[in-house]
Each structure stands twice: as C-alpha cells, then as structure tokens.
Amino acid sequence: MTLQFSVASTAPETAETACIVVGVYEQGVLTSAAARVDSAASGLIKRQVEAGDISGKTGSSSVLFAPPGVKAQRVLVIGLGAQKSFDAARFQKICIEAGRALGRLPVADAMSWLSEVDVPGRDSAWRVRTAALAADHAAYRYTATFKPRDKPAPTELGAIALAGAAEAQASLDQATAIAEGVRFARELANLPPNICNPIYIAEQAVTFAEGQDKVSCSVLDHVEMEKLGFGSLLAVARGSTNKPRLVVLNYRGGKDGDKPYALVGKGVTFDSGGISLKPGAGMEEMKFDMGGAAGVLGAFVAAVKMDLPLNLVCVVPTVENMPDGDSYRPSDVLTSLSGLTIEVLNTDAEGRLILCDALTWTARTFEPHTIIDAATLTGACVVALGKHATGLMSKHDDLAAELLDAGEQTLDRAWRLPLWDEYQTQLDSGFADVANIGGKMAGAITAGCFLSRFTEGQRWAHLDIAGTAWDEGRKGLATGRPVALLAQWLIDRSEK
Ligand code: BES
Ligand code: MN
Ligand code: ZN
C-alpha cells in the first residue's frame, strides 16, 4: 500500500502528529521550520548543533524526543548538507533519507516541512510531489517471499502530511498515482523468476484491467503468435517450458479518434543467455530482465490512476531465455514478423529479438502517435552510463527532447546516445537481412540500431534501462525506473 498523503498548513510547533520533520543545513543554518521549532523549544536544536549532535550533513538524522514547547512527541531533524550547493537531486535524496528514518520510528503518521525547503529552479508543486514520491519509495518493503529479519518499527508509518498550500493537493494526487505505478513495477520486478514468469505477468495485467473502467487487456499465447508470424520472439522462447505471452493493455482516456501513445517493454522473466550461456556470477540479477515490462506496466498504472485524457496502449512481449535441446542457436536465421530475416550470432542478445516483433505488431495494430520502448537491453549501456542515467536513443530530436525533459523534471534522468547511420553497418550479415549483434564497439547503440530497423516510419524512442532498473548487490531492489519519467512524459502530452 502506498502511503497516504495530505497537505498541512499548520505551524510545526503546534502540529498534531506523532512526528514532525524539519531540515538543518551544515554549519548550523536552520530552515525556517527548524528555527520555529528551535525557538518554541527554547533553543534545543541550536544547542544540539553546538554540542555536535546535529551535523547537518546530507541525509543525517537525529530524533528529539518530547522536546518542550512542541506539541508532537518527536522531531526528526534531517541534515540538508551545505546550503550553497543545495539542488534538486539533493532534495530528493534527503526526502528519501527522511522516509527511511521515519520508517525506523514507532510512528503511524508524520508531518514534514522539507517540502518548504527552497530548491533552485523548482516550484512548490514540484517539491511536494517529489517529497511524497521519495517518502513512498523509502517506505516500500519487499516481503512477498520472506519475513524480513530487520523488523520494521512496531507501528508502521501509514500517512505523511506535507507542508504546503491547499493547491498542493493536486500534486499529491499525481504523486499517489505515480507511487502506485512505481510500486507495481518494483514488486513485479523483485519477484523471483519461478513466480514471475510470462503467465504471471499476463495475469497481473488482466487483474489490473478488471478493476478499471477504461482499460481492457488481451493476451496472445504462443499458438496465436505462431499464426501471426512472431518468428523472432518465438525462437527466443523455445528453450523454456514457461511459454511466452504478448500482453496488451489498452486505456481509452482520450477521444475516440485520437491515436494512442504506445509503450513497449522487454519482459524476459529470466535471461540465462540461452545456448550463449552467461557466466554464473551475477546471473541471478537476470530475474530483473523484465524491468522494461515492469516499467511500462507501472507507467500505464500511473496514467490510468491519474485519469489522463489520452489513449494509451502498453505492449509487453514476455519470455524466458533458457538453454535446452530445443533452444534456438547461434547461426539460426529467423524470420521476424516484419518479414526481415535475422541471423542469430548470440542467443544472449535476445531482448531485441522479442522487441522487434512486438514493435512491428504494435505499429501495425494501433498505428500509434508515438512508440517508446523500455528494456534492460545491454551491459554496454551500463558501461557507458553507469547506474545513474538511462540510455535514450531516438532519431526524433523533438521526442528525445521531450523525454530528456521528463527525466530532468522527475530526476529519473536519461542521457542521449546517437543512432547515426554510420553504426548500422555493424549489423551487416552475410546470411540474413540483419545480424542480432554488432560487435565489440558501441553495444548499446547497435542494439538501438537493430530496433530502428523495425520502427522505420514510426515516431519512436528507445530507453535502455540496464543500469537503472535495479540497485546493484545481493540485496539490490528494483528501482521502479523509468515509471516516473514515462508518467511525466505522458502528463506533459496531456497538457498540450
Ligand atoms: N539482459 C541483458 C543485458 C544486461 C546485462 C542488462 C547486464 C543488465 C545487466 C541482455 O539480454 C544481454 O545479455 N545483452 C548482451 C548483448 C550482447 C550479447 C551483444 C550483453 O549486454 O552482453
Ligand atoms: Mn541476454
Ligand atoms: Zn536480456
């Protein structure tokens, strides 16, 4: 469940809540809310700063219990770092830290004044929305398959009020919808591949659609895809006993004649590499190889919950990539749905092979206004951009600009890589129209180039989220990216 959000316009020292949250910069610079609490409590915060208990370092936190002169039983003081260099990314970070600190306290509700901290270039609507999304992000726990050892606080945090004007309620409603989409994506991606297989993903989509008026869902199985000619997708799926699905969600929030926007997400529920088997170390992370599917489904959930006035389709090709006696093999030549033949040079470059058929089908079926795909497509993208930026590729400068802007707004940022024709020759094959890998150099770009062969004539962009879809390490969780970016992009499209 997402946290409940509301706006509060009371003074911090008289607020009726289990815990109030205020910020302090380094060098003892108090925010105005902290200063109010400090004077109500006869200088308690300043004394703790002088004593060295409160450093103001970014993300640090201290709890004042039963401070005199303050109605709330607890004051959570969050460090904001140096005031001079305070920026939007730092704001998001401290809001996440505040959420984590609140999660450790035995409080059911809290009121935060972090939403009143000045952020260069961002307005109060942005601050309220970002603070809410950050708090919900911090409150998420994965518990589907175990009882967490580090027990949460005895009383669970359920509601946060953010300081702001009544107009901020609209931002909070948006944040709640996006938070729901982010949670949907994170939970789906965190589930293990023995639970979250193609059929499971299809069931989640069907279940979501059942609860919504304007949403319908249809699912194609391998027999139907066989009839239609999904030769590339089905080749990838062949090695697994978990049969593939094409999951299609359709939301009609716009006018009847309006062309839909289309989101397509890579849904490889486990990527072993197939016959081009991956090394053992780190292979478990390939349960997240359906992060693109999770991301587009999450963005779809957010768009529906916001009731955006546009038409939207979400298409998820979902398979498992496994080695088997019936697996597809390097050197196989596949006939894709588009009619183009593909020489398989590596069965681990499977994402593009399921996406190409899904992109062709989406374009033919819906004639969309714009198609965006999201995929954990290449290790090369992680090498190029690391864990912070999603790789964005598009031949459409205006579309690329829209997506970069949505990323900046939400701090779910992307960075553009070129799709110049010069790279296309790396995909030449002596045996088919195109090869499925482009060699050592520019792997993220040649993967994008491969997809571009199947999107000619479409207004299309590709998001490589291989580095951004989950946090690294044994306990790394799905991040929910790029739900916020896509949701913002759709919001911006609705406002035109
Ligand atoms: N799912 C992987 C990409 C990936 C790797 C995502 C590591 C996140 C972390 C994809 O299917 C894959 O295996 N790509 C290959 C392509 C190569 C064979 C051209 C890769 O990146 O190594
Ligand atoms: Mn692979
Ligand atoms: Zn993959």
PDB file of N, CA and C in Angstrom, residues 3 30 38 71 73 148 161 188 192 223 290 295 297 323 375 392 441 493:
ATOM      1  N   LEU A   3       1.751   5.097   0.825  1.00  0.00           N
ATOM      2  CA  LEU A   3       1.471   5.973   1.971  1.00  0.00           C
ATOM      3  C   LEU A   3       0.297   6.894   1.622  1.00  0.00           C
ATOM      4  N   LEU A  30      19.666  26.896  10.141  1.00  0.00           N
ATOM      5  CA  LEU A  30      18.363  26.258  10.297  1.00  0.00           C
ATOM      6  C   LEU A  30      17.411  26.701   9.183  1.00  0.00           C
ATOM      7  N   ASP A  38      12.924  25.412  17.005  1.00  0.00           N
ATOM      8  CA  ASP A  38      14.015  25.739  17.917  1.00  0.00           C
ATOM      9  C   ASP A  38      13.592  26.800  18.927  1.00  0.00           C
ATOM     10  N   LYS A  71       4.307  20.413  20.282  1.00  0.00           N
ATOM     11  CA  LYS A  71       3.164  19.508  20.501  1.00  0.00           C
ATOM     12  C   LYS A  71       3.472  18.055  20.121  1.00  0.00           C
ATOM     13  N   GLN A  73       5.326  14.530  19.697  1.00  0.00           N
ATOM     14  CA  GLN A  73       6.221  13.865  20.653  1.00  0.00           C
ATOM     15  C   GLN A  73       7.646  13.763  20.119  1.00  0.00           C
ATOM     16  N   PRO A 148      11.068 -10.276   6.667  1.00  0.00           N
ATOM     17  CA  PRO A 148      12.325  -9.536   6.812  1.00  0.00           C
ATOM     18  C   PRO A 148      12.897  -9.695   8.221  1.00  0.00           C
ATOM     19  N   ALA A 161       1.825  14.075   6.111  1.00  0.00           N
ATOM     20  CA  ALA A 161       1.310  15.363   5.659  1.00  0.00           C
ATOM     21  C   ALA A 161       2.513  16.215   5.284  1.00  0.00           C
ATOM     22  N   LEU A 188       6.718  -6.313  -9.076  1.00  0.00           N
ATOM     23  CA  LEU A 188       6.767  -7.285 -10.169  1.00  0.00           C
ATOM     24  C   LEU A 188       8.214  -7.678 -10.476  1.00  0.00           C
ATOM     25  N   PRO A 192      10.822 -13.416  -7.699  1.00  0.00           N
ATOM     26  CA  PRO A 192      11.740 -14.354  -8.346  1.00  0.00           C
ATOM     27  C   PRO A 192      11.137 -14.913  -9.628  1.00  0.00           C
ATOM     28  N   VAL A 223       0.502 -20.041 -29.557  1.00  0.00           N
ATOM     29  CA  VAL A 223      -0.228 -20.553 -30.727  1.00  0.00           C
ATOM     30  C   VAL A 223      -0.697 -19.383 -31.600  1.00  0.00           C
ATOM     31  N   MET A 290      13.077  -8.351 -16.850  1.00  0.00           N
ATOM     32  CA  MET A 290      11.719  -7.921 -17.255  1.00  0.00           C
ATOM     33  C   MET A 290      11.456  -6.517 -16.711  1.00  0.00           C
ATOM     34  N   GLY A 295       8.403  -1.551 -15.942  1.00  0.00           N
ATOM     35  CA  GLY A 295       8.399  -0.091 -16.060  1.00  0.00           C
ATOM     36  C   GLY A 295       7.242   0.433 -16.899  1.00  0.00           C
ATOM     37  N   LEU A 297       4.444  -1.185 -17.580  1.00  0.00           N
ATOM     38  CA  LEU A 297       3.184  -1.512 -16.891  1.00  0.00           C
ATOM     39  C   LEU A 297       2.953  -0.519 -15.749  1.00  0.00           C
ATOM     40  N   PRO A 323      18.649 -22.367 -21.961  1.00  0.00           N
ATOM     41  CA  PRO A 323      19.294 -23.373 -22.805  1.00  0.00           C
ATOM     42  C   PRO A 323      18.508 -24.679 -22.727  1.00  0.00           C
ATOM     43  N   ALA A 375      13.801  -1.178 -22.014  1.00  0.00           N
ATOM     44  CA  ALA A 375      14.386  -2.520 -21.970  1.00  0.00           C
ATOM     45  C   ALA A 375      15.711  -2.521 -21.214  1.00  0.00           C
ATOM     46  N   LEU A 392      19.076   6.875 -23.736  1.00  0.00           N
ATOM     47  CA  LEU A 392      17.972   7.259 -24.611  1.00  0.00           C
ATOM     48  C   LEU A 392      18.459   7.287 -26.049  1.00  0.00           C
ATOM     49  N   MET A 441      32.173  -2.832 -30.269  1.00  0.00           N
ATOM     50  CA  MET A 441      32.059  -1.385 -30.042  1.00  0.00           C
ATOM     51  C   MET A 441      30.604  -0.912 -29.960  1.00  0.00           C
ATOM     52  N   ARG A 493       2.231  15.334 -22.241  1.00  0.00           N
ATOM     53  CA  ARG A 493       1.491  15.166 -23.502  1.00  0.00           C
ATOM     54  C   ARG A 493       0.012  15.517 -23.315  1.00  0.00           C
TER      55      ARG A 493
END
